[in-house]
mmCIF file of C-alpha atoms in Angstrom:
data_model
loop_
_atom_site.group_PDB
_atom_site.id
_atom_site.type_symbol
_atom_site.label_atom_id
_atom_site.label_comp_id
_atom_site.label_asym_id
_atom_site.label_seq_id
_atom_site.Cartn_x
_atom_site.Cartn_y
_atom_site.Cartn_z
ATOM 1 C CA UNK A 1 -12.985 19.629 0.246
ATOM 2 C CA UNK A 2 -10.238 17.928 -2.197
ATOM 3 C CA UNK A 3 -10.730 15.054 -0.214
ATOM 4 C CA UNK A 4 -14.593 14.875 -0.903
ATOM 5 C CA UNK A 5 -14.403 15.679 -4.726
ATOM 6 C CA UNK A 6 -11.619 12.762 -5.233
ATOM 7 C CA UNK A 7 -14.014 10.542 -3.205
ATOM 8 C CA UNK A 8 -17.365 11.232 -4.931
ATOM 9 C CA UNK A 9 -15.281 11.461 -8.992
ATOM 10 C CA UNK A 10 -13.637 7.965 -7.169
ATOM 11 C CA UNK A 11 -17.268 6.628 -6.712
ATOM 12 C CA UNK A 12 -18.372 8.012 -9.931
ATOM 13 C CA UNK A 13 -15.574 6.076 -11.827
ATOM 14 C CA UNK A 14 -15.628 2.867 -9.910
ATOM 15 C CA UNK A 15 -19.209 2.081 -11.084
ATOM 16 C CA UNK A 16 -18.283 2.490 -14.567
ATOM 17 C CA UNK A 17 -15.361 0.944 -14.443
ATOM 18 C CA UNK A 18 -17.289 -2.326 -13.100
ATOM 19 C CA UNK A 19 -19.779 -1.380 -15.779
ATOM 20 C CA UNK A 20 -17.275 -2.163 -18.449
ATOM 21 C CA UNK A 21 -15.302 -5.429 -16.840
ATOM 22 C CA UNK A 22 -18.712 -6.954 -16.402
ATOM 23 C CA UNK A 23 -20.163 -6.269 -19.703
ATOM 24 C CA UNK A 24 -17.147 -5.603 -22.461
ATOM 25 C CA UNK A 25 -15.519 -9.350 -22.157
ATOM 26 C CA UNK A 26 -19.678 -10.774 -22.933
ATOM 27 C CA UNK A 27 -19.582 -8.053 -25.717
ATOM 28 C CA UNK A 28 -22.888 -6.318 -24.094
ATOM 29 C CA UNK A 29 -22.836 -2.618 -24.431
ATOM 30 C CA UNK A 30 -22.350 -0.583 -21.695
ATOM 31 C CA UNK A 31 -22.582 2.775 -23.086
ATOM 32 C CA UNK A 32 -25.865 5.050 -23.754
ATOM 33 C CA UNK A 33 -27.441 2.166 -21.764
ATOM 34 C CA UNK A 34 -30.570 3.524 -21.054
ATOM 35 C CA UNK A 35 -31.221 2.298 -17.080
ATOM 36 C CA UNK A 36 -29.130 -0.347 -15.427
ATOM 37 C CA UNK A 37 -30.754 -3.787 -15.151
ATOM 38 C CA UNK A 38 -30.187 -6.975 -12.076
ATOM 39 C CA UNK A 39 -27.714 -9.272 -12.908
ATOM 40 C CA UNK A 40 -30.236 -12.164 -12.499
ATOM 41 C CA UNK A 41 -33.594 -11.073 -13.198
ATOM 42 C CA UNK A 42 -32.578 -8.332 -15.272
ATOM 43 C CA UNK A 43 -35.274 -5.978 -13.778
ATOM 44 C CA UNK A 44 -34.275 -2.151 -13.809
ATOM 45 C CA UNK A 45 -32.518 -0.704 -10.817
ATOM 46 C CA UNK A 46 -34.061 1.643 -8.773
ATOM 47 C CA UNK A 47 -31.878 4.920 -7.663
ATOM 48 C CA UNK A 48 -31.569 3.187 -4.197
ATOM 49 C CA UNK A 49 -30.100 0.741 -5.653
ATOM 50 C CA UNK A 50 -27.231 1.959 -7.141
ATOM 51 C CA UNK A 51 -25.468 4.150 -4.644
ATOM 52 C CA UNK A 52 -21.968 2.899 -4.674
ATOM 53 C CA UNK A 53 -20.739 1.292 -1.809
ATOM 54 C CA UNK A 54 -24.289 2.569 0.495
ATOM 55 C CA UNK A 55 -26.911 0.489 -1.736
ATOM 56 C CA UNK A 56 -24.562 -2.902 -1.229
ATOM 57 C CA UNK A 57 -24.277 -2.305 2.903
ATOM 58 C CA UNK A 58 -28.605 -1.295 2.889
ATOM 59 C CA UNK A 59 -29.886 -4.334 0.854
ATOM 60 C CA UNK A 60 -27.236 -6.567 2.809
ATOM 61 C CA UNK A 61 -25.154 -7.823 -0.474
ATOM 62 C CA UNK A 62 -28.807 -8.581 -1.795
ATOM 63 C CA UNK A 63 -30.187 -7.597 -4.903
ATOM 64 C CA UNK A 64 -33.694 -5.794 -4.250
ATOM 65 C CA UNK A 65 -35.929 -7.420 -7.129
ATOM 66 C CA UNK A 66 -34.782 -10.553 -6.342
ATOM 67 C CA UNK A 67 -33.457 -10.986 -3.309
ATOM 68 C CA UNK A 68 -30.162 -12.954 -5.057
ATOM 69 C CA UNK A 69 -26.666 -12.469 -3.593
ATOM 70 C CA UNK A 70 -24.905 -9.690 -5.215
ATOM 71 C CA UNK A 71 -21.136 -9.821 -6.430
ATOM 72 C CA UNK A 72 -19.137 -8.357 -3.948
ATOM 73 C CA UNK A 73 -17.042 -7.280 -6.639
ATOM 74 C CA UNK A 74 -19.597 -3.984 -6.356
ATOM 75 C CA UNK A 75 -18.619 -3.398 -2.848
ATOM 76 C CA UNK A 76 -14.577 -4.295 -3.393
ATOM 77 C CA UNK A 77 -14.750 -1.602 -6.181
ATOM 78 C CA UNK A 78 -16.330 1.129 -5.308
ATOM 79 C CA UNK A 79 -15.083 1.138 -1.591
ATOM 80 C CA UNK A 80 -11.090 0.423 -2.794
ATOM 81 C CA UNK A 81 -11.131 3.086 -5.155
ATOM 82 C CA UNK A 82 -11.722 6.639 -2.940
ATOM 83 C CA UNK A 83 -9.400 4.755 -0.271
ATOM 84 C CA UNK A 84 -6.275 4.260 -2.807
ATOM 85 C CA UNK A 85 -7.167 7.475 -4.973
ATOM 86 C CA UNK A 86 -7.118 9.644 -2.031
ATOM 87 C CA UNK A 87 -4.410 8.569 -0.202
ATOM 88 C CA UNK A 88 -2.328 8.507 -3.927
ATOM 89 C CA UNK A 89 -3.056 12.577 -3.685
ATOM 90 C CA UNK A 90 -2.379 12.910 0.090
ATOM 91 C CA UNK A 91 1.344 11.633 -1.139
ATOM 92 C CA UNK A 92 1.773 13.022 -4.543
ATOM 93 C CA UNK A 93 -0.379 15.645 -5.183
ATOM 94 C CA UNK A 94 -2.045 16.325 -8.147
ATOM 95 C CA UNK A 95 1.407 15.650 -9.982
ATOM 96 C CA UNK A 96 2.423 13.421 -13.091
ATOM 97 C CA UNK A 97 2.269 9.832 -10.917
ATOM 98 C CA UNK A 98 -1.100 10.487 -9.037
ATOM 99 C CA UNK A 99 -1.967 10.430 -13.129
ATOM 100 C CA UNK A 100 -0.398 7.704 -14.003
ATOM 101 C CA UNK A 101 -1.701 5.364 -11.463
ATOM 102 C CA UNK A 102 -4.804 6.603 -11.230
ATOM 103 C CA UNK A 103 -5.338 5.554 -15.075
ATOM 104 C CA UNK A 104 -3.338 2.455 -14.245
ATOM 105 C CA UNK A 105 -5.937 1.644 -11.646
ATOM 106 C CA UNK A 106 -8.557 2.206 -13.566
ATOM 107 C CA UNK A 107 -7.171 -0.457 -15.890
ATOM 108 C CA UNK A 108 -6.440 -2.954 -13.083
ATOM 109 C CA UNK A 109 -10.115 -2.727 -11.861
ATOM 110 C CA UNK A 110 -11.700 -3.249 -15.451
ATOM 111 C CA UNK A 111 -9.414 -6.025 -15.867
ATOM 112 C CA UNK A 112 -9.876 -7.526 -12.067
ATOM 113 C CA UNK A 113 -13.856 -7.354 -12.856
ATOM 114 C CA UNK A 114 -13.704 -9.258 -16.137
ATOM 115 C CA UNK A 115 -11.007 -11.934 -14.670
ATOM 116 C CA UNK A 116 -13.522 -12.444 -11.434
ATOM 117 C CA UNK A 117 -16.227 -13.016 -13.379
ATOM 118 C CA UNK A 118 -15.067 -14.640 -16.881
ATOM 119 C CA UNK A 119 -11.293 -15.635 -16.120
ATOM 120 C CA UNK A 120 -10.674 -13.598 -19.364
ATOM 121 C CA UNK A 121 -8.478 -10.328 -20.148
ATOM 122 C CA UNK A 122 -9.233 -8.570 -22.901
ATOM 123 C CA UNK A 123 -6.682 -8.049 -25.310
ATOM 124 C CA UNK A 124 -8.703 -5.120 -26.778
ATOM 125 C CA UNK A 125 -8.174 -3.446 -23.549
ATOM 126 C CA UNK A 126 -4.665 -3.773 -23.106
ATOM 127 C CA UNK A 127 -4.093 -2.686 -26.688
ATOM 128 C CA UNK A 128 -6.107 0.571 -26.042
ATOM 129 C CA UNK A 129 -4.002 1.458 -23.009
ATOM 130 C CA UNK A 130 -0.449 0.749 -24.776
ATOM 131 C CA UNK A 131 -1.662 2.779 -27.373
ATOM 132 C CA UNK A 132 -3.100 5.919 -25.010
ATOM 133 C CA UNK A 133 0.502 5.475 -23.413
ATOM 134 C CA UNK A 134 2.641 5.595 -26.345
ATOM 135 C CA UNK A 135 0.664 8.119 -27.794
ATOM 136 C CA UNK A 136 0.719 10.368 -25.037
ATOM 137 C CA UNK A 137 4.757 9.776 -24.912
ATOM 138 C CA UNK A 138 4.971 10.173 -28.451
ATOM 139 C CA UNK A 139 3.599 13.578 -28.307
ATOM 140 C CA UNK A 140 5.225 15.203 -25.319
ATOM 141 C CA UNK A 141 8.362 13.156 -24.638
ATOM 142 C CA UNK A 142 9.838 10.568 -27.621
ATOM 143 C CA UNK A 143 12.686 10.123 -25.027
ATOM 144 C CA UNK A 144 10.731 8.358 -22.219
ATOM 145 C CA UNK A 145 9.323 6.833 -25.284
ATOM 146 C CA UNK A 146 12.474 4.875 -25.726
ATOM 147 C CA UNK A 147 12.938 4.344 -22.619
ATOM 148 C CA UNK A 148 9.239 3.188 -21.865
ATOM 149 C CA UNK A 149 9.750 0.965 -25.024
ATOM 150 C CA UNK A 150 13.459 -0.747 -23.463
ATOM 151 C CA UNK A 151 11.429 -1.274 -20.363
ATOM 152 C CA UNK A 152 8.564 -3.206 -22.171
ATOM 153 C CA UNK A 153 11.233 -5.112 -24.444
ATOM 154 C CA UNK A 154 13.389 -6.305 -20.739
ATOM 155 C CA UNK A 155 9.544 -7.301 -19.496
ATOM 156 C CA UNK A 156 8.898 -9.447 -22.532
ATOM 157 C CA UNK A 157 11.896 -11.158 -22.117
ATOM 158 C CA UNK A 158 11.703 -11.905 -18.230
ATOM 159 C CA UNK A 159 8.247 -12.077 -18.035
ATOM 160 C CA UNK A 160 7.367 -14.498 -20.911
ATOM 161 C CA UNK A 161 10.564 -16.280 -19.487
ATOM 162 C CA UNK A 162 9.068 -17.152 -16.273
ATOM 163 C CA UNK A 163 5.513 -17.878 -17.880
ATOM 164 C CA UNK A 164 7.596 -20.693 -20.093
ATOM 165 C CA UNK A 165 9.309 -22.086 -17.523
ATOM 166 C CA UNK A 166 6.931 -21.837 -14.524
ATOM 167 C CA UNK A 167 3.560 -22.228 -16.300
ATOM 168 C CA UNK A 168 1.255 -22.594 -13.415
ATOM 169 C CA UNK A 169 -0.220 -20.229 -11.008
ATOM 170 C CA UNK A 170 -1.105 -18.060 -14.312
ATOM 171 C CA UNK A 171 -2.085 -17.412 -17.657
ATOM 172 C CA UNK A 172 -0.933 -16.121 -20.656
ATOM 173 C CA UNK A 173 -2.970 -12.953 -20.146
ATOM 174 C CA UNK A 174 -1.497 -12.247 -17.035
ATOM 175 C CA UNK A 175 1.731 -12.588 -18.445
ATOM 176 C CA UNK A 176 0.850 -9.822 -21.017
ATOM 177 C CA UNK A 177 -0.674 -7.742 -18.721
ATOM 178 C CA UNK A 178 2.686 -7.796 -16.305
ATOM 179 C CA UNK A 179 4.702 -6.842 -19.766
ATOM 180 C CA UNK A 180 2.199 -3.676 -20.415
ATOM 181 C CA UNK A 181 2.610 -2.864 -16.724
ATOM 182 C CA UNK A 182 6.508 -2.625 -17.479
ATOM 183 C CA UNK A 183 6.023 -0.401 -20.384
ATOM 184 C CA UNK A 184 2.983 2.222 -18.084
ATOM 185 C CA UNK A 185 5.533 2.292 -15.230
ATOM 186 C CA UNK A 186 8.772 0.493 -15.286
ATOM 187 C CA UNK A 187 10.629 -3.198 -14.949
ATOM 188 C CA UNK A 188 11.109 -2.957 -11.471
ATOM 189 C CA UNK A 189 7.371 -1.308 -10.173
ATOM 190 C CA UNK A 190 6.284 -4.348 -12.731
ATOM 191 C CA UNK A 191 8.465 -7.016 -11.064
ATOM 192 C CA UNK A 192 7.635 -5.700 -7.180
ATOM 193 C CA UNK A 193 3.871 -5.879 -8.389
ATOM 194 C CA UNK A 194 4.616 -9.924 -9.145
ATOM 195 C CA UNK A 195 6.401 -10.444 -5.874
ATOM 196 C CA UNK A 196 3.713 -9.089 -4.301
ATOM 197 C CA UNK A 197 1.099 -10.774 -6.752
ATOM 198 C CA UNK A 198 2.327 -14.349 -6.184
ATOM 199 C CA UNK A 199 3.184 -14.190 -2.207
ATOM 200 C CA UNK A 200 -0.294 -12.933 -1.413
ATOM 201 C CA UNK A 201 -2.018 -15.614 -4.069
ATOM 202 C CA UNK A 202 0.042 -18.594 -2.753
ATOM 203 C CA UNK A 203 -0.848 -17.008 1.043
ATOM 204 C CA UNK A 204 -4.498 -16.648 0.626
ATOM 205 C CA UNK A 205 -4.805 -19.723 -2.099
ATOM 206 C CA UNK A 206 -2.888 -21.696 1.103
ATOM 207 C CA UNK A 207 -5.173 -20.749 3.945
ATOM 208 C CA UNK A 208 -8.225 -21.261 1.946
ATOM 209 C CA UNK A 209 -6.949 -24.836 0.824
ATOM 210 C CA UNK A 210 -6.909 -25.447 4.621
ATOM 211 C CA UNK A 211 -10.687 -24.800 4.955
ATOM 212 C CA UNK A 212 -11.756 -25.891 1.217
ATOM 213 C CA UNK A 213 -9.733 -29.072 -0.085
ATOM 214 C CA UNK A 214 -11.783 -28.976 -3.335
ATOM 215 C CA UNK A 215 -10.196 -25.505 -3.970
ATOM 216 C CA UNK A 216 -7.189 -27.163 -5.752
ATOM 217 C CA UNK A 217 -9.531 -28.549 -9.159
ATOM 218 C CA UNK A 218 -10.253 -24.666 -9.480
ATOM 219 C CA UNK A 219 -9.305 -22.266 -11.662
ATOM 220 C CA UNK A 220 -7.985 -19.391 -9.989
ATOM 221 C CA UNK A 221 -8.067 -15.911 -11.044
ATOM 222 C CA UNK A 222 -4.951 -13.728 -10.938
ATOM 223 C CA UNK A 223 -5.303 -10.392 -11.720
ATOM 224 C CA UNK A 224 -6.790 -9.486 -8.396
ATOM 225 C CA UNK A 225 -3.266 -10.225 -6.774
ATOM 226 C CA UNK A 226 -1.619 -8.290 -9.260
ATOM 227 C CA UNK A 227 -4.069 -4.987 -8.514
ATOM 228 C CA UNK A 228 -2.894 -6.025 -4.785
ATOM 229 C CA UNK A 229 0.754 -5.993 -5.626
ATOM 230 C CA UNK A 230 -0.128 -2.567 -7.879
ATOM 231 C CA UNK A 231 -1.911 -1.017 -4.589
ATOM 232 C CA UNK A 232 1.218 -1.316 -2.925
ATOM 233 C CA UNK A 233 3.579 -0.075 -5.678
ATOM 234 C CA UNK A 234 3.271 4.048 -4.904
ATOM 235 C CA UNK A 235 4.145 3.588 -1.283
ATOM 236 C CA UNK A 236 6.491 1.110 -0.400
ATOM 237 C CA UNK A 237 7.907 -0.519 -4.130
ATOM 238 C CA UNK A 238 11.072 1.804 -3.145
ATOM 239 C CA UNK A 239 11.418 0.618 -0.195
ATOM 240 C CA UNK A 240 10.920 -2.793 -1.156
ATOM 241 C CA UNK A 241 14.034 -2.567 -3.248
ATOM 242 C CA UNK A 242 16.020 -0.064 -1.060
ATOM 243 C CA UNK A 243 15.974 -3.230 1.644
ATOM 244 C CA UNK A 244 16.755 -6.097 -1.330
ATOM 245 C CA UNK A 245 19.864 -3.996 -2.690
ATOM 246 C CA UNK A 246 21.332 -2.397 0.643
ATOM 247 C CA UNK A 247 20.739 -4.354 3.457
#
């Protein structure tokens, strides 16, 4: 029963959350909308057409009124987010992590919507979420607080570092979203989040080059190998290091 609540609340928030990456970078309001409209005709949705995850499979990726392809962004959302919310509770419980990353995620998909579609992160939206982070330390624990605050200073340092010296691969903004991920979890989650981030971009970036040579004038968008490398971080980021440091 747990399971089905999480997954329909999951559904529930990974429509919004698209909502707001597609729309908040373009400055179009997406609150007290009053119906949703196609992304190419702009023609209002029908109910059948916005069940998450069943509408996408039905109409075949296929928007209804028009009969245009659909993002699959849509389908990538809403079906990734019951997965990785559920199987957050079925190892932590409803405890102070499963919190943490769940508003983490949410973050990661508004932010892998908007970079998909506009190559853009908001700095609006990063601000918000340092500041509903240090808030809520600043409130209940001014310790962690500091400690929060060391880890984003040691993230700023490396991170911006490696942007200077490397330059390529990524921008700026994914530079200052990997130093806000240091201060919402830690330096190391942040840094096994990059490993991850760049092996599976230059992996995927690599193979595709092999089928697409005209892949390499392209701008490539980062954040969704960072919410890879974040997907991973619960489970196995201890691991990860626990084999690095004693092996």
């Amino acid at each position: 029963m747990v399971y089905l609540i999480l997954s329909t609340y999951s559904l529930i928030l990974a429509s919004f959350l698209h909502v707001v990456g597609s729309n908040y970078p373009i400055r179009r309001p997406f609150f007290f909308r009053k119906s949703s409209e196609c992304d190419h005709c702009g023609k209002k949705l029908r109910a059948i057409d916005m069940i998450p995850v069943m509408s996408f499979v039905i109409l075949k990726g296929r928007s209804n009124c028009c009969n245009e392809r659909m993002s699959r962004t849509y389908f990538i959302v809403e079906l990734l987010s019951p997965i990785f919310i559920c199987t957050l509770y079925s190892v932590y419980g409803f405890n102070y992590s499963f919190y943490v990353h769940v508003f983490i995620f949410s973050l990661l998909i508004i932010l892998y919507v908007s970079d998909i579609f506009y190559l853009h992160i908001p700095n609006l939206i990063l601000l918000v979420y340092f500041l509903s982070f240090a808030g809520f330390y600043g409130l209940t624990n001014r310790d962690m607080l500091s400690d929060q605050l060391y880890q984003l200073f040691m993230g700023f340092v490396i991170f911006l570092g490696t942007y200077f010296l490397v330059r390529r691969g990524f921008g700026f903004g994914d530079i200052k979203l990997l130093i806000l991920l240091c201060f919402l979890l830690s330096l190391k989650e942040a840094l096994f989040i990059f490993v991850i981030a760049v092996f599976s971009g230059v992996t995927l970036i690599g193979v595709a080059y092999m089928f697409q040579k005209e892949l390499k004038a392209k701008k490539i968008p980062f954040v969704p190998f960072i919410l890879v490398g974040f997907l991973c971080s619960p489970f196995i980021s201890d691991y990860f290091w626990e084999f690095i440091f004693h092996r």
